[in-house]
mmCIF file of N, CA and C in Angstrom:
data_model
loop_
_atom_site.group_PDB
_atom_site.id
_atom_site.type_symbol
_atom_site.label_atom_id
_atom_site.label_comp_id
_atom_site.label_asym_id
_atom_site.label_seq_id
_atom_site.Cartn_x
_atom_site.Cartn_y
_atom_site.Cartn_z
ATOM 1 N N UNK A 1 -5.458 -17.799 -0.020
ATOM 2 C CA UNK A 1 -5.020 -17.848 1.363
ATOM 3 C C UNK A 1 -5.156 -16.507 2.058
ATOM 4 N N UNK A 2 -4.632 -15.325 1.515
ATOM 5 C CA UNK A 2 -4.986 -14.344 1.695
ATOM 6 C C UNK A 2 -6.216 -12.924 0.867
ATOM 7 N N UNK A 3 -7.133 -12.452 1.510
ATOM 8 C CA UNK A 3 -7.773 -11.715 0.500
ATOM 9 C C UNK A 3 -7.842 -10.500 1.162
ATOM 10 N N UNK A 4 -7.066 -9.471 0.396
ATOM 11 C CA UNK A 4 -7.146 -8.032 0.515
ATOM 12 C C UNK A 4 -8.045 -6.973 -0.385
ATOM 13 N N UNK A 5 -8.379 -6.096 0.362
ATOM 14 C CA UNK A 5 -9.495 -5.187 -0.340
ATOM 15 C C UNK A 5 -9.661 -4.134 0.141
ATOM 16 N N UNK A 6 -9.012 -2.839 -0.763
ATOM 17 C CA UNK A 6 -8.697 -2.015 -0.541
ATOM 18 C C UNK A 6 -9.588 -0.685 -0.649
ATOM 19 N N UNK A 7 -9.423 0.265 -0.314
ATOM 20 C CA UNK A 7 -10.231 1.834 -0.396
ATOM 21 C C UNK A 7 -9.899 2.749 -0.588
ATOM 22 N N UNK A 8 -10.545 3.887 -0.992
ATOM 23 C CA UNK A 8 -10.174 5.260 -1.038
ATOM 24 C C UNK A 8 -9.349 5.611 -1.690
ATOM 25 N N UNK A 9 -9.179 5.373 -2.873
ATOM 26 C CA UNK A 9 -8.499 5.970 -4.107
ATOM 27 C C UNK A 9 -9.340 6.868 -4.655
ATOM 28 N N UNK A 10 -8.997 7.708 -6.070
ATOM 29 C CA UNK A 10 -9.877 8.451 -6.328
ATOM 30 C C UNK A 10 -8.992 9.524 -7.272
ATOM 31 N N UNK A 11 -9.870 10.792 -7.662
ATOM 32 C CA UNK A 11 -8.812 11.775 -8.079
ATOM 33 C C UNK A 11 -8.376 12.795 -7.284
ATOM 34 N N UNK A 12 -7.666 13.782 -7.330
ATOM 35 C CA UNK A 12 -6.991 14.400 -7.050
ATOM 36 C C UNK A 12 -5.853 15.718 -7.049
ATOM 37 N N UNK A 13 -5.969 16.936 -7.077
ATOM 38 C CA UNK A 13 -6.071 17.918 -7.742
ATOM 39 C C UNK A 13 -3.910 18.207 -6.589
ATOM 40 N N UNK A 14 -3.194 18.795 -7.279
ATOM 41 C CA UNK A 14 -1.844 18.371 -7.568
ATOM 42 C C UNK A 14 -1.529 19.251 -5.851
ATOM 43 N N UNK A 15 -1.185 18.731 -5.056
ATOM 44 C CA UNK A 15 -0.606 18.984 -3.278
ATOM 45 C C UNK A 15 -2.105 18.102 -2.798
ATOM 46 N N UNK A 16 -2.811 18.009 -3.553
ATOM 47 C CA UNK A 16 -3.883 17.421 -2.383
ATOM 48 C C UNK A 16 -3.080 16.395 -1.662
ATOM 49 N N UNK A 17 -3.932 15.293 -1.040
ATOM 50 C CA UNK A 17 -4.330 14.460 0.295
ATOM 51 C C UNK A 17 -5.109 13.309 -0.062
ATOM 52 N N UNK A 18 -4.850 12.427 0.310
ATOM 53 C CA UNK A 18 -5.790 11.019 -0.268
ATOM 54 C C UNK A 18 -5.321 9.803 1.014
ATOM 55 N N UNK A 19 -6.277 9.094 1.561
ATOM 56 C CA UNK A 19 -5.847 8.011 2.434
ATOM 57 C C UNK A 19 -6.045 6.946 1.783
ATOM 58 N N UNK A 20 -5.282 5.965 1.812
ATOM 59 C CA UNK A 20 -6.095 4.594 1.239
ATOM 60 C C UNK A 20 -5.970 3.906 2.211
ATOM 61 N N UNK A 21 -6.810 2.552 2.220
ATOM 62 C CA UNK A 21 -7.087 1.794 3.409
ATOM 63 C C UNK A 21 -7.301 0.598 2.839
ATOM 64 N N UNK A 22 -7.014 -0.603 3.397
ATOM 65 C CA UNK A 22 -6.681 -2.110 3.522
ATOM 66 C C UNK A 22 -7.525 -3.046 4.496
ATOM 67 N N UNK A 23 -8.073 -3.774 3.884
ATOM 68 C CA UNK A 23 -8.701 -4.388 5.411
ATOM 69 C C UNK A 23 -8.130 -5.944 4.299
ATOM 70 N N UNK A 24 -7.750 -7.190 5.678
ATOM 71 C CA UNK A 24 -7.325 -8.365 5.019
ATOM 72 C C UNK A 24 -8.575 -8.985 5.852
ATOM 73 N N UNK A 25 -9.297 -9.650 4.354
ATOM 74 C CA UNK A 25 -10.857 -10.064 5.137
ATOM 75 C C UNK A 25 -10.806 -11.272 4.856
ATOM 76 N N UNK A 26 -9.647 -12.337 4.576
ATOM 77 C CA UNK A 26 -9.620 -13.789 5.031
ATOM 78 C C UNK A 26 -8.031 -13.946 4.996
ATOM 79 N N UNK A 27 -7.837 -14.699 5.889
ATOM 80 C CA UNK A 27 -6.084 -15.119 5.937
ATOM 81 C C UNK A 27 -5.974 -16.553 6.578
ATOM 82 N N UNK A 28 -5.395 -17.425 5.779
ATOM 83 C CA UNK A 28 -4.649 -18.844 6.495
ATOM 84 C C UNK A 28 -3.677 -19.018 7.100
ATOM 85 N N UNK A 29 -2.854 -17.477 7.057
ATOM 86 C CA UNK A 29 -1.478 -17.832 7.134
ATOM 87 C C UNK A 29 -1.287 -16.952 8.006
ATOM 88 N N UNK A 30 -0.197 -16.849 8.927
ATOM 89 C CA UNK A 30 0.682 -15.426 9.895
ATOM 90 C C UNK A 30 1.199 -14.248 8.477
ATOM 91 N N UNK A 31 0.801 -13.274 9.031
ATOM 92 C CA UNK A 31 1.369 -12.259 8.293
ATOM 93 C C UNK A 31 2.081 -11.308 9.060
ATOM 94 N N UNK A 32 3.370 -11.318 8.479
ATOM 95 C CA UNK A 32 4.218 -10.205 9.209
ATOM 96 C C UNK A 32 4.639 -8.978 8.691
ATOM 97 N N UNK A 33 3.998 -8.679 7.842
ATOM 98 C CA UNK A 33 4.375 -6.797 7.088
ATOM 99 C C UNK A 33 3.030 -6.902 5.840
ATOM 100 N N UNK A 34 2.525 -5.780 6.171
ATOM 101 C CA UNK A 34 1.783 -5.265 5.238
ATOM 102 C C UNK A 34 1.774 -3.682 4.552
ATOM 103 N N UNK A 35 1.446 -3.659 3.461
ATOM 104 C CA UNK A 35 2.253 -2.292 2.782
ATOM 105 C C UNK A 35 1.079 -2.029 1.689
ATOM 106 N N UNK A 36 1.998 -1.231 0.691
ATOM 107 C CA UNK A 36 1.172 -0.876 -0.232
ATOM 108 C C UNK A 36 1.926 -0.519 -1.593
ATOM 109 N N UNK A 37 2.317 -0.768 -2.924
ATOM 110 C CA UNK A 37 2.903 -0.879 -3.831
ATOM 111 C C UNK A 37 1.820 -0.008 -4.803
ATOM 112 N N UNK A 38 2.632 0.360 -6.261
ATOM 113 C CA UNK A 38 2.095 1.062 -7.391
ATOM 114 C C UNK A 38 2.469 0.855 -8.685
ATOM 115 N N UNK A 39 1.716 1.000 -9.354
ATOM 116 C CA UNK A 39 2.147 0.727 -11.129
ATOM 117 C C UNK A 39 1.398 1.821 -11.781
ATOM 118 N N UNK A 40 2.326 2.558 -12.471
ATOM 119 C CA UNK A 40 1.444 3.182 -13.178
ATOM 120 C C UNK A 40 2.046 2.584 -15.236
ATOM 121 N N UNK A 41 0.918 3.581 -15.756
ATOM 122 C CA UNK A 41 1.105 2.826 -17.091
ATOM 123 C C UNK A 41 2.797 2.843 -17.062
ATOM 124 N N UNK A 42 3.059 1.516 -18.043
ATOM 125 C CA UNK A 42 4.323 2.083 -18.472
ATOM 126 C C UNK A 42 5.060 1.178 -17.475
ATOM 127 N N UNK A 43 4.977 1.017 -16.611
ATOM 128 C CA UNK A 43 6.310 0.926 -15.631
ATOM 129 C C UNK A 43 6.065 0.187 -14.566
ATOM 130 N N UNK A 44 7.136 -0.519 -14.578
ATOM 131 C CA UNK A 44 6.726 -1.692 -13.345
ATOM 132 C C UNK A 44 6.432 -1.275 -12.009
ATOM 133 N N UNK A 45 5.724 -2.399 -11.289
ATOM 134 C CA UNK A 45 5.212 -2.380 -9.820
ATOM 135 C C UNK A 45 5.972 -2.280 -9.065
ATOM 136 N N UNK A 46 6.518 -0.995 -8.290
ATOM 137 C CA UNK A 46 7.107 -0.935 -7.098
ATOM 138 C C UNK A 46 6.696 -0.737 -5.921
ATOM 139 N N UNK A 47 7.256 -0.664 -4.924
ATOM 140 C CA UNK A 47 6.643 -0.837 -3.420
ATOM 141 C C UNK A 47 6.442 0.662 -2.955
ATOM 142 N N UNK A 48 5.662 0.918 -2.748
ATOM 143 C CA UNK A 48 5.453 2.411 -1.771
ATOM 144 C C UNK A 48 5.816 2.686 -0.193
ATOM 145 N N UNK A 49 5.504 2.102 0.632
ATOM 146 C CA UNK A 49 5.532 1.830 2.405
ATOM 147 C C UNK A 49 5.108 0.147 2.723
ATOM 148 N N UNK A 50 5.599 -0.019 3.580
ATOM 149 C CA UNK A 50 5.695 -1.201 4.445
ATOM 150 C C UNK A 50 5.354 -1.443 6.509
ATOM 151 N N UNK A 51 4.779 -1.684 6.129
ATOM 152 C CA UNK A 51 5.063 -1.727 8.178
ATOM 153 C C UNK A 51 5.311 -3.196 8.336
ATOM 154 N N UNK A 52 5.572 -3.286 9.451
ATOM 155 C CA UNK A 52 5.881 -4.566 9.987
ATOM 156 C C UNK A 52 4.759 -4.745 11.289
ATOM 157 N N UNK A 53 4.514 -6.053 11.539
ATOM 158 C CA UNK A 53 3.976 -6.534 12.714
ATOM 159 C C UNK A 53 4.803 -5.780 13.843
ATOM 160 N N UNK A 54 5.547 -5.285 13.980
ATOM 161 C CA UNK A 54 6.183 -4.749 14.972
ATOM 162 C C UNK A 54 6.530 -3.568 14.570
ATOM 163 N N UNK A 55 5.470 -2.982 14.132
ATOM 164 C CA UNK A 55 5.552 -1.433 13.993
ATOM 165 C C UNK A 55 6.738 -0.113 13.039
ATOM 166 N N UNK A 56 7.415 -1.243 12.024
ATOM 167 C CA UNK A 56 8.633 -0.535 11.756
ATOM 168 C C UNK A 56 8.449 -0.195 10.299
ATOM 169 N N UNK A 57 7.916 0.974 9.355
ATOM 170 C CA UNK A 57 7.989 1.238 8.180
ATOM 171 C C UNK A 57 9.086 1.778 7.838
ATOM 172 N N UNK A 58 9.103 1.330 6.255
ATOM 173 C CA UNK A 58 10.038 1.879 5.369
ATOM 174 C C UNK A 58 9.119 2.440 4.227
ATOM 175 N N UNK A 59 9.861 3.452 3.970
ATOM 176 C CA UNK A 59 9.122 4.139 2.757
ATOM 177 C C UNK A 59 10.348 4.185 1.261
ATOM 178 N N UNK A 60 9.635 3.963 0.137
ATOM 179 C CA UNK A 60 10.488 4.612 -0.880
ATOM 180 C C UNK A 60 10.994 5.698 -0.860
ATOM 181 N N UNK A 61 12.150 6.167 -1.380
ATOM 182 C CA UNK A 61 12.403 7.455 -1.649
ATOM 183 C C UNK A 61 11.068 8.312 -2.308
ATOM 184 N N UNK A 62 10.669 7.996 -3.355
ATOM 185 C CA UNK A 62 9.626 8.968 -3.458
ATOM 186 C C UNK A 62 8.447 9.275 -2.783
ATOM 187 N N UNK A 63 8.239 8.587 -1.919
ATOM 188 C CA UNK A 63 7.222 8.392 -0.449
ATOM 189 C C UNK A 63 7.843 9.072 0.719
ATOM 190 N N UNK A 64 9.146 8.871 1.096
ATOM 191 C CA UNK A 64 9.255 9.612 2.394
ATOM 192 C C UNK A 64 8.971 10.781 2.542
ATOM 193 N N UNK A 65 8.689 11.192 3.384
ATOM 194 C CA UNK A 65 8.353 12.651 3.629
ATOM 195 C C UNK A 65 7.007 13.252 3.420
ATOM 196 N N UNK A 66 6.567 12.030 2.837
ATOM 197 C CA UNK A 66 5.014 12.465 2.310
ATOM 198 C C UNK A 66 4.128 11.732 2.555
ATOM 199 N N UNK A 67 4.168 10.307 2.499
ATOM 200 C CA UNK A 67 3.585 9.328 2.740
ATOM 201 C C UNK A 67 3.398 8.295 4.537
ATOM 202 N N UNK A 68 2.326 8.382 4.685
ATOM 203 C CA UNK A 68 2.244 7.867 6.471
ATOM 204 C C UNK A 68 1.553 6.433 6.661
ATOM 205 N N UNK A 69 2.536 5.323 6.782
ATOM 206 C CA UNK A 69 1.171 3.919 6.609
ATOM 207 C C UNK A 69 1.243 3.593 8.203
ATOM 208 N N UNK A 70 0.087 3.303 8.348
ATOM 209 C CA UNK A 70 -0.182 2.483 10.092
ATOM 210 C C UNK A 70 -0.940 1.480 9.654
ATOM 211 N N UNK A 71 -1.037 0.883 10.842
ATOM 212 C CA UNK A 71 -1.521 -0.499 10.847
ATOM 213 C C UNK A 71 -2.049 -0.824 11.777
ATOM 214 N N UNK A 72 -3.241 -1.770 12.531
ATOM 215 C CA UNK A 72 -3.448 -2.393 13.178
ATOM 216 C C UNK A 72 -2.761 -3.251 13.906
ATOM 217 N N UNK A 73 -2.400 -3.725 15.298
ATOM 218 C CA UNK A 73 -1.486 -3.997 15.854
ATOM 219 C C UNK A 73 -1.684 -5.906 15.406
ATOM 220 N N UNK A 74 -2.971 -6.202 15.373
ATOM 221 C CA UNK A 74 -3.125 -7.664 14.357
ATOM 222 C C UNK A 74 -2.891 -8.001 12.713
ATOM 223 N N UNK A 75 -2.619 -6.870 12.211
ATOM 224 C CA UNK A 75 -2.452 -6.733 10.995
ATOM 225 C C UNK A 75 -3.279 -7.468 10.165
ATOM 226 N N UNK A 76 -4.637 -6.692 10.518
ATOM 227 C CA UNK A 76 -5.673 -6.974 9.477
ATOM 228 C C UNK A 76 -6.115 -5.665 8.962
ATOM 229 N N UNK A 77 -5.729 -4.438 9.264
ATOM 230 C CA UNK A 77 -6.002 -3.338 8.385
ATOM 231 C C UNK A 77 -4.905 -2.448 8.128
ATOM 232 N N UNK A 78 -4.896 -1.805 7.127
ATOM 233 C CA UNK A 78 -3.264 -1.251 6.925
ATOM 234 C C UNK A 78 -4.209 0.142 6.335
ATOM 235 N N UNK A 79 -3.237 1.430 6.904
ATOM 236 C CA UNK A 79 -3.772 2.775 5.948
ATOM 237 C C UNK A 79 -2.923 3.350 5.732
ATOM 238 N N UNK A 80 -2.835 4.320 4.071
ATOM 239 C CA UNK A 80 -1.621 5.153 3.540
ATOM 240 C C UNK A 80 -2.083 6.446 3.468
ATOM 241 N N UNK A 81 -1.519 7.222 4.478
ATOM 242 C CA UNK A 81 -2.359 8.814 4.155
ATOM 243 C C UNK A 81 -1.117 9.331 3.169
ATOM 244 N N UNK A 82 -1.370 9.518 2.297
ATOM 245 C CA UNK A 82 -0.046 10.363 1.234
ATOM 246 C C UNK A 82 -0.930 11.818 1.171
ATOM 247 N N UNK A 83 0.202 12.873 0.947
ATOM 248 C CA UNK A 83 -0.356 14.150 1.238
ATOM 249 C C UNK A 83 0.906 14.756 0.162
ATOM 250 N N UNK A 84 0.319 15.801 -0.184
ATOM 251 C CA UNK A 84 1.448 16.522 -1.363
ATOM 252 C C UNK A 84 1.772 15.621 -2.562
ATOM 253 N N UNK A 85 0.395 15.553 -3.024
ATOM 254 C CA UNK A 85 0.462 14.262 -4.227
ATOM 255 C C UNK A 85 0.914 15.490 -5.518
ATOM 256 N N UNK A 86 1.285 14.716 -6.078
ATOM 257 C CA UNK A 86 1.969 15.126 -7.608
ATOM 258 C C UNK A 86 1.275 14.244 -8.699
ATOM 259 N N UNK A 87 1.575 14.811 -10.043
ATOM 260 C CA UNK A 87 0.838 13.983 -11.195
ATOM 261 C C UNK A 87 1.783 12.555 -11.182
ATOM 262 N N UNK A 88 3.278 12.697 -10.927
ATOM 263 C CA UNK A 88 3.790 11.278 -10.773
ATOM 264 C C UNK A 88 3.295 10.624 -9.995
ATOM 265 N N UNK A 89 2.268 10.432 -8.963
ATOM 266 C CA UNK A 89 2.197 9.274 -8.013
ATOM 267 C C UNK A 89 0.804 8.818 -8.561
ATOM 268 N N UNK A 90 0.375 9.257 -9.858
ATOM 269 C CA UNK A 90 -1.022 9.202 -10.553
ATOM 270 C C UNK A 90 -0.489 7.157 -11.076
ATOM 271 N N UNK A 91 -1.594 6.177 -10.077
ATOM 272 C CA UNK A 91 -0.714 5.350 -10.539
ATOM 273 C C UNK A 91 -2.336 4.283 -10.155
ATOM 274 N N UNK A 92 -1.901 2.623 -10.418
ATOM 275 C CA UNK A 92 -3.059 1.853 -9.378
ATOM 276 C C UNK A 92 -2.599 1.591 -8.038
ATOM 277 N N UNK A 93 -2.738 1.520 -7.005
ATOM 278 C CA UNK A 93 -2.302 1.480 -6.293
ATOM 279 C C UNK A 93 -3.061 -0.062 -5.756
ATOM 280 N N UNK A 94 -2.008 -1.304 -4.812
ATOM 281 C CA UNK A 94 -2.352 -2.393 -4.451
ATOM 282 C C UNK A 94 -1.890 -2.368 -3.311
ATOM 283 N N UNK A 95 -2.582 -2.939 -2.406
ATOM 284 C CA UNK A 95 -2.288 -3.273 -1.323
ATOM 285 C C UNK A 95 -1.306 -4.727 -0.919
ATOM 286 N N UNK A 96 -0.625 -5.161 -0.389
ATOM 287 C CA UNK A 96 0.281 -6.050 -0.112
ATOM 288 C C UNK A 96 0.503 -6.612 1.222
ATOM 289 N N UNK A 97 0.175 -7.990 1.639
ATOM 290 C CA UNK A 97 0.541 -8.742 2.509
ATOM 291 C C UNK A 97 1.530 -9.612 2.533
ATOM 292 N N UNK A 98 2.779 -9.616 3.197
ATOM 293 C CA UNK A 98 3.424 -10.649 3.413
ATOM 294 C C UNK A 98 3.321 -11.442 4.478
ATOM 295 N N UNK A 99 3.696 -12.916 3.670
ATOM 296 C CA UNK A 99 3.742 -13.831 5.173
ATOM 297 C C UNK A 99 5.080 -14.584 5.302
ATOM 298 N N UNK A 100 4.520 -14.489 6.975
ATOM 299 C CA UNK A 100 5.160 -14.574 8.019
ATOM 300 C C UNK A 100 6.493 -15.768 7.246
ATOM 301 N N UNK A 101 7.923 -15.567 7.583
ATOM 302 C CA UNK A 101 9.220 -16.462 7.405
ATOM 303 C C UNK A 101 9.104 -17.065 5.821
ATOM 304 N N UNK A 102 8.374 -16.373 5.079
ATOM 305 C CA UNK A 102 8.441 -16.772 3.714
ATOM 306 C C UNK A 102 8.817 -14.850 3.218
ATOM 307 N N UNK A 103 9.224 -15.467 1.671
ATOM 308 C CA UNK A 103 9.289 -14.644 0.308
ATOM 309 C C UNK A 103 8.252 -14.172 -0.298
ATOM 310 N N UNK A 104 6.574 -14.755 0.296
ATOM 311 C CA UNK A 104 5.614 -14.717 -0.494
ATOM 312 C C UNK A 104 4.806 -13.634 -0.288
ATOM 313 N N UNK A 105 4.150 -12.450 -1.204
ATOM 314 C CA UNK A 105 3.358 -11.588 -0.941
ATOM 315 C C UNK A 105 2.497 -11.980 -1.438
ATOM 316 N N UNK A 106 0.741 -11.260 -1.102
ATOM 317 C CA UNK A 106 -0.455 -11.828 -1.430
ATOM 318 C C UNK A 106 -0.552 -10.046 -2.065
ATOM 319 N N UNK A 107 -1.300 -9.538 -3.176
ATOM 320 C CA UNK A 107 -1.736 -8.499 -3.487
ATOM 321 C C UNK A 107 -3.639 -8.526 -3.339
ATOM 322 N N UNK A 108 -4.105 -6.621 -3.065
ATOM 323 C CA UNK A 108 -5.631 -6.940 -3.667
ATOM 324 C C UNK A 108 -5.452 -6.695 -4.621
ATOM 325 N N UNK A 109 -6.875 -5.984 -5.368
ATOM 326 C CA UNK A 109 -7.463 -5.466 -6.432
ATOM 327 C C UNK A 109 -7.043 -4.452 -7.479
ATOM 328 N N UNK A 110 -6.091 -3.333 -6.220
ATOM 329 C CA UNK A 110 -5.923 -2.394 -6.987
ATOM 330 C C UNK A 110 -6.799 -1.039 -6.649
ATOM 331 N N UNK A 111 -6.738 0.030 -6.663
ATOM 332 C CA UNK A 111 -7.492 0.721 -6.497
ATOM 333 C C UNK A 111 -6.358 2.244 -7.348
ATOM 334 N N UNK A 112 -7.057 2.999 -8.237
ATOM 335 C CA UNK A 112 -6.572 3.910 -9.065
ATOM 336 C C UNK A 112 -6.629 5.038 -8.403
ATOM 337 N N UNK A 113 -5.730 5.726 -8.061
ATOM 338 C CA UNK A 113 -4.944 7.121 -7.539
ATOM 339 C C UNK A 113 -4.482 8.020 -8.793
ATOM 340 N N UNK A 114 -5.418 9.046 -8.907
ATOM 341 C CA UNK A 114 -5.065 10.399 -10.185
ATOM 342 C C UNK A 114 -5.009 11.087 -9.997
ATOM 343 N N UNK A 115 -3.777 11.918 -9.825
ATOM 344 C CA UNK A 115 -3.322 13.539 -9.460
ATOM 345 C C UNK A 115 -2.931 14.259 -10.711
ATOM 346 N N UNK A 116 -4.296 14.800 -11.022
ATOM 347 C CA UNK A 116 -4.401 15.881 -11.869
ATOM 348 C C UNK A 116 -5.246 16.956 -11.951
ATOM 349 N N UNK A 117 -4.485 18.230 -12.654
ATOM 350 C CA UNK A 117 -5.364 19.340 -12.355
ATOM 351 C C UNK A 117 -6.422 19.562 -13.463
#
């Protein structure tokens, strides 16, 4: 119903800068927040930033302050500029759609983020 596919991951040397980017290139459904979540080995998938169709992000604690997601005002492209990366945020990183008056998120592919020197 939904298919996300994501960009610009990569490595990364420890304060760098990395954007990732989202484009949702088929959807059946209304989507009202799109974000971006992480897993690295070891440890379950948590959420990184969120926006909403109406413009309102939340960030994790370990994201605020560092991490910037925007969005397209149709919410078919979502981007995470994170800046002052550390070896902890060395993780896969997925992109995430929710839809609209449901519980249900759609994930992409994944794309691998490595902050190391």
């Amino acid at each position: 119903q939904v298919q996300l596919v994501e960009s610009g991951g990569g490595s990364v040397q420890p304060g760098g800068s990395l954007t990732l980017s989202c484009a949702v290139t088929q959807s059946s459904v209304e989507i009202s927040a799109l974000g971006f979540s992480r897993q690295a080995p070891g440890r379950p998938r948590e959420a990184v930033a969120t926006i909403t169709k109406f413009g309102s992000a939340k960030y994790s604690p370990a994201a605020q302050g560092r991490f910037i997601i925007s969005a397209d005002g149709t919410m078919r492209t979502v981007s995470l500029r994170m800046s002052a990366l550390q070896p902890e945020d060395t993780a896969v990183y997925y992109c995430r759609a929710q839809r609209s008056m449901t519980v249900t998120e759609y994930f992409g592919q994944g794309t691998q983020v490595t902050v190391s020197s």
